[in-house]
Amino acid sequence: MRAVTYRETGPSSVLQVVERDVPDPGPGEVRVKLARSGVNPTDWKFRSGGMPGGMAYDEITPGQDGAGVVDAVGAGVEDVKVGDRVWLVLAQHGRPHGTAAEYTVQPVSRVVPLPERASYDLGASVGVPAVTAHRALTSADGGPSRLGPGALDGKAVLVAGGAGAVGNAAVQLARWAGATVITTVSSEEKAALARAAGAHHVVNYRDSDATKEVLAVAPDGVDIAVEVAPAQNIGIDLDVVGVHGLVSIYANNGGDEVTIPLRAAFGKNLRFQFLILYTLKDDLVRAATEDVTAAIEAGALRVGEDAGLPLHHFPLEDLAAAHDAVEGGAVGKALLDVS
């Protein structure tokens, strides 16, 4: 099989297309013939050495997300069978080989049924972004701990960066769950994408007073803020998140350190949830994959420009270009066409 690997951290040029034997699944494992592989920011950050664990193995095939068809199962696997369409989550976490290959072997717990109505493009796009968004929306004091129609009825959700992959998933999932969704963006192009995703109110923070605009929609403050740039946005979050509200922080865009005025946070009994998938407990990942699959089945979670998330396709051998595009801030989702 063809795979893309690296044997040292560094620029995207360390990625090499290689031929490797097709792996066999062991007990409790599933082999998937991949159609698409998703590319996430942490892929290039691990590869570049910018995150710990980038070179935990002698050779690494990157890629946490993917979609394809099960073509072999190991001993003891009962819930998944050959021929099933599936999507993958955390495929390269704690393992040397992820989804940038024609085949991947995964623990059955990381293999999720892909509804028949869903494309492989969608299946390869939801892993890291949608599971992250799910956790961001389910950490509030008093819940909900699960998402579905009505779970966020009467709630207001602010999504910072609604045109990003996680932001797009948060907008769609929050709207599916019944929330009033507000998002902030930096351009009219991104505003159009956020509206396509389903945001009820879009604020361009470059040409308006974001705090004033958000509070005009939610005078008592929002219940949840899904935050991508806390170093830059903490002041707005403290102004617009209501009493007993939640600030879910999933990235460090715009700065690695954040200073929180304590009295302002105390005064509102705020909860700050820091989150990353790679240390998330298994039961939380499982709950997220079940709810995300339900949203896909309902048609509530989509990809493509008409869903606010343009897709950028690259052949498998051009993974380096896909990494460079994501590192460069390409708006939308980068996917590898594996087969």
CSV table of C-alpha atoms in Angstrom, one decimal:
chain,number,residue,atom,x,y,z
A,1,MET,CA,0.0,0.0,0.0
A,2,ARG,CA,1.0,3.6,-0.4
A,3,ALA,CA,1.4,5.7,2.7
A,4,VAL,CA,2.9,9.1,3.6
A,5,THR,CA,5.4,9.0,6.5
A,6,TYR,CA,8.0,11.0,8.2
A,7,ARG,CA,11.1,9.8,10.2
A,8,GLU,CA,12.1,13.2,11.7
A,9,THR,CA,10.2,16.4,12.7
A,10,GLY,CA,10.7,19.5,10.5
A,11,PRO,CA,9.1,21.3,7.6
A,12,SER,CA,6.6,19.6,5.3
A,13,SER,CA,9.5,18.3,3.1
A,14,VAL,CA,10.1,15.6,5.7
A,15,LEU,CA,6.9,13.9,4.5
A,16,GLN,CA,7.7,11.1,2.0
A,17,VAL,CA,5.5,8.7,0.0
A,18,VAL,CA,6.5,5.1,0.7
A,19,GLU,CA,5.3,1.6,0.0
A,20,ARG,CA,4.5,-0.5,3.0
A,21,ASP,CA,2.9,-3.9,3.6
A,22,VAL,CA,-0.8,-3.8,4.2
A,23,PRO,CA,-1.2,-4.3,8.0
A,24,ASP,CA,-3.3,-7.1,9.5
A,25,PRO,CA,-5.8,-6.3,12.3
A,26,GLY,CA,-5.1,-7.9,15.7
A,27,PRO,CA,-7.6,-8.8,18.4
A,28,GLY,CA,-10.1,-6.0,18.9
A,29,GLU,CA,-8.9,-4.2,15.8
A,30,VAL,CA,-10.3,-3.2,12.4
A,31,ARG,CA,-8.7,-2.6,9.1
A,32,VAL,CA,-10.1,0.2,7.0
A,33,LYS,CA,-9.5,0.9,3.3
A,34,LEU,CA,-9.5,4.7,3.3
A,35,ALA,CA,-11.3,6.9,0.8
A,36,ARG,CA,-10.5,10.2,2.4
A,37,SER,CA,-8.2,11.5,5.1
A,38,GLY,CA,-8.7,14.7,7.0
A,39,VAL,CA,-5.9,17.2,7.8
A,40,ASN,CA,-6.0,19.1,11.1
A,41,PRO,CA,-3.7,21.9,12.5
A,42,THR,CA,-2.3,19.5,15.1
A,43,ASP,CA,-1.0,17.2,12.2
A,44,TRP,CA,1.5,19.9,11.0
A,45,LYS,CA,2.2,21.0,14.6
A,46,PHE,CA,3.2,17.4,15.6
A,47,ARG,CA,5.2,17.0,12.4
A,48,SER,CA,7.0,20.3,12.8
A,49,GLY,CA,8.0,19.5,16.4
A,50,GLY,CA,5.8,22.3,17.7
A,51,MET,CA,3.8,19.9,20.0
A,52,PRO,CA,5.2,17.2,22.3
A,53,GLY,CA,5.1,13.6,20.9
A,54,GLY,CA,5.7,14.6,17.3
A,55,MET,CA,8.4,11.9,17.0
A,56,ALA,CA,7.2,9.3,19.5
A,57,TYR,CA,7.9,6.5,17.0
A,58,ASP,CA,10.7,5.7,14.4
A,59,GLU,CA,8.3,6.3,11.6
A,60,ILE,CA,4.9,8.1,11.7
A,61,THR,CA,2.0,8.2,9.3
A,62,PRO,CA,0.0,11.3,10.3
A,63,GLY,CA,-3.7,11.8,10.2
A,64,GLN,CA,-6.3,11.6,13.0
A,65,ASP,CA,-9.4,11.6,10.8
A,66,GLY,CA,-10.5,9.6,7.9
A,67,ALA,CA,-13.4,7.7,6.3
A,68,GLY,CA,-13.6,4.5,4.3
A,69,VAL,CA,-14.8,0.9,4.3
A,70,VAL,CA,-13.9,-1.9,6.7
A,71,ASP,CA,-12.2,-4.7,4.8
A,72,ALA,CA,-10.9,-6.9,7.7
A,73,VAL,CA,-11.6,-7.4,11.4
A,74,GLY,CA,-9.6,-9.0,14.1
A,75,ALA,CA,-10.6,-11.6,16.6
A,76,GLY,CA,-13.3,-10.6,19.1
A,77,VAL,CA,-14.8,-7.8,16.9
A,78,GLU,CA,-18.5,-8.2,16.7
A,79,ASP,CA,-20.1,-4.7,16.3
A,80,VAL,CA,-18.3,-3.9,13.0
A,81,LYS,CA,-18.2,-6.1,9.9
A,82,VAL,CA,-16.5,-6.2,6.6
A,83,GLY,CA,-18.1,-3.8,4.1
A,84,ASP,CA,-19.3,-1.3,6.7
A,85,ARG,CA,-18.8,2.4,5.9
A,86,VAL,CA,-17.1,4.1,8.8
A,87,TRP,CA,-15.4,7.3,10.0
A,88,LEU,CA,-12.4,7.4,12.3
A,89,VAL,CA,-11.5,9.4,15.3
A,90,LEU,CA,-8.0,9.9,17.0
A,91,ALA,CA,-6.5,7.4,14.5
A,92,GLN,CA,-2.9,8.4,15.1
A,93,HIS,CA,-3.2,9.1,18.8
A,94,GLY,CA,-0.9,6.8,20.7
A,95,ARG,CA,-0.1,4.9,17.5
A,96,PRO,CA,2.5,5.3,14.8
A,97,HIS,CA,0.3,5.1,11.8
A,98,GLY,CA,-2.8,7.2,11.1
A,99,THR,CA,-4.9,7.9,8.0
A,100,ALA,CA,-2.5,9.3,5.4
A,101,ALA,CA,-2.3,5.8,3.9
A,102,GLU,CA,-4.4,3.5,1.7
A,103,TYR,CA,-5.2,1.3,4.7
A,104,THR,CA,-5.1,1.8,8.5
A,105,VAL,CA,-5.6,-0.6,11.4
A,106,GLN,CA,-7.5,0.8,14.4
A,107,PRO,CA,-8.9,-0.3,17.7
A,108,VAL,CA,-12.7,-0.9,17.2
A,109,SER,CA,-13.4,1.9,19.7
A,110,ARG,CA,-12.0,4.5,17.1
A,111,VAL,CA,-14.1,3.2,14.3
A,112,VAL,CA,-17.6,4.8,14.0
A,113,PRO,CA,-20.5,3.9,11.7
A,114,LEU,CA,-20.9,6.4,8.8
A,115,PRO,CA,-24.6,6.9,7.9
A,116,GLU,CA,-25.5,5.9,4.3
A,117,ARG,CA,-26.6,9.4,3.5
A,118,ALA,CA,-23.1,10.8,4.4
A,119,SER,CA,-20.2,11.3,2.0
A,120,TYR,CA,-16.7,10.2,2.7
A,121,ASP,CA,-15.8,13.9,2.6
A,122,LEU,CA,-18.1,14.5,5.5
A,123,GLY,CA,-16.9,11.4,7.4
A,124,ALA,CA,-13.2,12.5,7.1
A,125,SER,CA,-14.1,16.0,8.2
A,126,VAL,CA,-15.9,15.4,11.5
A,127,GLY,CA,-13.4,13.7,13.8
A,128,VAL,CA,-11.2,16.3,15.5
A,129,PRO,CA,-13.4,19.3,14.7
A,130,ALA,CA,-16.8,17.9,15.6
A,131,VAL,CA,-15.7,16.0,18.7
A,132,THR,CA,-13.9,19.1,20.0
A,133,ALA,CA,-17.0,21.2,19.3
A,134,HIS,CA,-19.2,18.6,21.1
A,135,ARG,CA,-17.0,18.8,24.2
A,136,ALA,CA,-17.0,22.6,24.1
A,137,LEU,CA,-20.8,22.6,24.2
A,138,THR,CA,-21.3,19.9,26.9
A,139,SER,CA,-19.1,21.2,29.7
A,140,ALA,CA,-21.4,23.7,31.3
A,141,ASP,CA,-22.6,23.7,34.9
A,142,GLY,CA,-25.8,21.9,34.8
A,143,GLY,CA,-25.3,20.4,31.4
A,144,PRO,CA,-26.3,19.3,28.9
A,145,SER,CA,-23.8,16.4,28.8
A,146,ARG,CA,-25.2,15.2,25.5
A,147,LEU,CA,-26.4,17.0,22.3
A,148,GLY,CA,-29.5,16.4,20.4
A,149,PRO,CA,-32.7,18.3,19.4
A,150,GLY,CA,-33.8,20.4,22.4
A,151,ALA,CA,-30.6,19.9,24.4
A,152,LEU,CA,-29.7,23.6,24.2
A,153,ASP,CA,-33.2,25.1,23.9
A,154,GLY,CA,-33.3,28.6,25.4
A,155,LYS,CA,-29.5,28.9,25.5
A,156,ALA,CA,-27.4,31.4,23.7
A,157,VAL,CA,-24.0,30.2,22.3
A,158,LEU,CA,-21.2,32.5,21.1
A,159,VAL,CA,-18.7,30.8,18.7
A,160,ALA,CA,-15.5,32.8,18.2
A,161,GLY,CA,-14.2,32.1,14.7
A,162,GLY,CA,-17.3,30.6,13.2
A,163,ALA,CA,-15.7,30.1,9.8
A,164,GLY,CA,-13.0,27.7,11.2
A,165,ALA,CA,-13.5,23.9,11.2
A,166,VAL,CA,-14.2,23.6,14.9
A,167,GLY,CA,-16.2,26.8,14.8
A,168,ASN,CA,-18.3,25.5,11.9
A,169,ALA,CA,-19.0,22.3,13.7
A,170,ALA,CA,-19.9,24.2,16.9
A,171,VAL,CA,-22.3,26.4,15.0
A,172,GLN,CA,-24.1,23.4,13.3
A,173,LEU,CA,-24.2,21.3,16.5
A,174,ALA,CA,-25.5,24.2,18.7
A,175,ARG,CA,-28.2,25.1,16.2
A,176,TRP,CA,-29.2,21.4,15.9
A,177,ALA,CA,-29.5,21.3,19.7
A,178,GLY,CA,-31.8,24.4,19.7
A,179,ALA,CA,-29.5,27.2,20.8
A,180,THR,CA,-29.5,30.8,19.5
A,181,VAL,CA,-26.1,30.9,17.8
A,182,ILE,CA,-23.9,34.1,17.6
A,183,THR,CA,-20.5,34.0,16.0
A,184,THR,CA,-17.7,36.4,15.5
A,185,VAL,CA,-15.6,36.6,12.3
A,186,SER,CA,-12.9,38.8,10.8
A,187,SER,CA,-14.2,39.4,7.2
A,188,GLU,CA,-17.3,39.4,5.0
A,189,GLU,CA,-16.2,36.2,3.3
A,190,LYS,CA,-16.1,34.5,6.6
A,191,ALA,CA,-19.4,36.0,7.6
A,192,ALA,CA,-21.0,34.5,4.6
A,193,LEU,CA,-19.6,31.1,5.6
A,194,ALA,CA,-20.8,31.4,9.2
A,195,ARG,CA,-24.3,32.2,8.0
A,196,ALA,CA,-24.2,29.2,5.6
A,197,ALA,CA,-23.4,27.1,8.7
A,198,GLY,CA,-26.5,28.3,10.3
A,199,ALA,CA,-25.4,31.1,12.7
A,200,HIS,CA,-28.4,33.3,13.6
A,201,HIS,CA,-26.3,36.4,14.2
A,202,VAL,CA,-22.8,37.1,12.7
A,203,VAL,CA,-20.6,39.9,14.1
A,204,ASN,CA,-17.6,41.2,12.1
A,205,TYR,CA,-15.4,42.2,15.0
A,206,ARG,CA,-13.1,44.3,12.8
A,207,ASP,CA,-15.8,46.8,11.9
A,208,SER,CA,-18.1,46.8,14.9
A,209,ASP,CA,-18.2,46.7,18.7
A,210,ALA,CA,-18.4,42.9,19.3
A,211,THR,CA,-19.4,43.2,22.9
A,212,LYS,CA,-22.2,45.6,22.1
A,213,GLU,CA,-23.4,43.5,19.2
A,214,VAL,CA,-23.5,40.2,21.2
A,215,LEU,CA,-25.3,41.8,24.2
A,216,ALA,CA,-27.9,43.3,21.8
A,217,VAL,CA,-28.8,39.7,21.0
A,218,ALA,CA,-28.3,38.2,24.5
A,219,PRO,CA,-28.9,41.0,27.0
A,220,ASP,CA,-28.3,38.7,30.0
A,221,GLY,CA,-25.2,37.3,28.4
A,222,VAL,CA,-24.5,34.1,26.5
A,223,ASP,CA,-24.5,30.7,28.2
A,224,ILE,CA,-21.5,29.3,26.4
A,225,ALA,CA,-18.6,30.9,24.6
A,226,VAL,CA,-16.6,28.5,22.3
A,227,GLU,CA,-13.2,30.2,22.3
A,228,VAL,CA,-10.4,29.8,19.7
A,229,ALA,CA,-8.3,32.9,20.7
A,230,PRO,CA,-8.5,33.4,24.5
A,231,ALA,CA,-5.4,35.6,24.7
A,232,GLN,CA,-7.1,38.1,22.4
A,233,ASN,CA,-10.8,37.6,23.4
A,234,ILE,CA,-10.8,37.1,27.1
A,235,GLY,CA,-12.1,40.7,27.7
A,236,ILE,CA,-15.0,40.1,25.4
A,237,ASP,CA,-15.7,36.8,26.9
A,238,LEU,CA,-15.9,38.3,30.4
A,239,ASP,CA,-18.2,41.0,29.2
A,240,VAL,CA,-20.6,38.8,27.3
A,241,VAL,CA,-20.8,35.5,29.1
A,242,GLY,CA,-23.6,35.5,31.6
A,243,VAL,CA,-23.7,34.4,35.3
A,244,HIS,CA,-22.8,30.7,35.7
A,245,GLY,CA,-21.7,30.7,32.1
A,246,LEU,CA,-19.0,28.6,30.4
A,247,VAL,CA,-16.0,29.6,28.4
A,248,SER,CA,-14.7,26.6,26.5
A,249,ILE,CA,-11.1,27.1,25.3
A,250,TYR,CA,-9.8,24.7,22.6
A,251,ALA,CA,-7.0,26.6,20.9
A,252,ASN,CA,-4.3,29.2,21.5
A,253,ASN,CA,-4.7,31.3,18.3
A,254,GLY,CA,-3.2,34.8,18.8
A,255,GLY,CA,-1.1,34.0,21.9
A,256,ASP,CA,0.1,31.3,24.2
A,257,GLU,CA,-0.8,33.0,27.5
A,258,VAL,CA,-4.0,34.5,28.8
A,259,THR,CA,-4.5,36.9,31.7
A,260,ILE,CA,-7.9,36.7,33.4
A,261,PRO,CA,-9.1,39.5,35.6
A,262,LEU,CA,-10.2,37.5,38.6
A,263,ARG,CA,-12.8,39.8,40.1
A,264,ALA,CA,-14.7,39.9,36.8
A,265,ALA,CA,-14.6,36.1,36.6
A,266,PHE,CA,-15.5,35.6,40.3
A,267,GLY,CA,-18.4,38.0,40.0
A,268,LYS,CA,-20.2,35.9,37.4
A,269,ASN,CA,-19.3,32.5,38.8
A,270,LEU,CA,-17.8,31.6,35.4
A,271,ARG,CA,-16.5,28.2,34.5
A,272,PHE,CA,-13.5,27.9,32.2
A,273,GLN,CA,-13.1,24.6,30.4
A,274,PHE,CA,-9.8,23.9,28.6
A,275,LEU,CA,-10.0,21.0,26.2
A,276,ILE,CA,-8.0,18.9,23.8
A,277,LEU,CA,-9.0,15.6,22.4
A,278,TYR,CA,-5.8,13.7,23.0
A,279,THR,CA,-6.3,13.5,26.8
A,280,LEU,CA,-10.1,13.4,26.7
A,281,LYS,CA,-11.6,10.4,28.6
A,282,ASP,CA,-12.9,7.6,26.5
A,283,ASP,CA,-16.5,7.9,27.7
A,284,LEU,CA,-16.5,11.6,26.6
A,285,VAL,CA,-15.1,10.7,23.2
A,286,ARG,CA,-17.7,7.9,22.8
A,287,ALA,CA,-20.6,10.2,23.8
A,288,ALA,CA,-19.4,12.8,21.2
A,289,THR,CA,-19.1,10.3,18.4
A,290,GLU,CA,-22.6,9.0,19.1
A,291,ASP,CA,-24.1,12.4,19.1
A,292,VAL,CA,-22.1,13.5,16.0
A,293,THR,CA,-23.3,10.4,14.1
A,294,ALA,CA,-26.8,11.3,15.1
A,295,ALA,CA,-26.4,14.8,13.8
A,296,ILE,CA,-25.0,13.4,10.5
A,297,GLU,CA,-28.0,11.0,10.3
A,298,ALA,CA,-30.4,13.9,10.8
A,299,GLY,CA,-28.7,16.0,8.1
A,300,ALA,CA,-27.8,18.6,10.7
A,301,LEU,CA,-24.0,18.3,10.2
A,302,ARG,CA,-22.7,19.0,6.7
A,303,VAL,CA,-19.6,20.1,4.9
A,304,GLY,CA,-18.9,22.1,1.7
A,305,GLU,CA,-19.2,25.8,0.9
A,306,ASP,CA,-23.0,25.7,1.2
A,307,ALA,CA,-22.5,24.5,4.8
A,308,GLY,CA,-19.9,27.1,5.6
A,309,LEU,CA,-16.9,24.8,5.2
A,310,PRO,CA,-15.2,24.8,1.8
A,311,LEU,CA,-13.4,21.6,1.0
A,312,HIS,CA,-9.8,21.6,-0.5
A,313,HIS,CA,-8.9,18.2,-2.0
A,314,PHE,CA,-5.3,17.0,-2.4
A,315,PRO,CA,-4.1,13.7,-3.7
A,316,LEU,CA,-2.4,11.5,-1.1
A,317,GLU,CA,1.1,12.2,-2.5
A,318,ASP,CA,0.5,15.9,-2.0
A,319,LEU,CA,0.1,15.7,1.8
A,320,ALA,CA,2.9,18.2,2.2
A,321,ALA,CA,0.9,20.8,0.2
A,322,ALA,CA,-2.1,20.1,2.4
A,323,HIS,CA,-0.1,20.6,5.6
A,324,ASP,CA,1.3,23.9,4.2
A,325,ALA,CA,-2.2,25.0,3.3
A,326,VAL,CA,-3.6,24.3,6.8
A,327,GLU,CA,-0.5,25.9,8.4
A,328,GLY,CA,-1.1,29.0,6.2
A,329,GLY,CA,-4.6,29.4,7.4
A,330,ALA,CA,-6.6,28.1,4.5
A,331,VAL,CA,-10.3,28.7,5.2
A,332,GLY,CA,-12.1,25.4,5.1
A,333,LYS,CA,-11.2,21.8,5.4
A,334,ALA,CA,-8.2,20.1,3.7
A,335,LEU,CA,-8.9,16.5,2.6
A,336,LEU,CA,-6.7,13.8,1.0
A,337,ASP,CA,-8.2,11.8,-1.8
A,338,VAL,CA,-6.8,8.4,-0.8
A,339,SER,CA,-8.8,6.2,-3.2
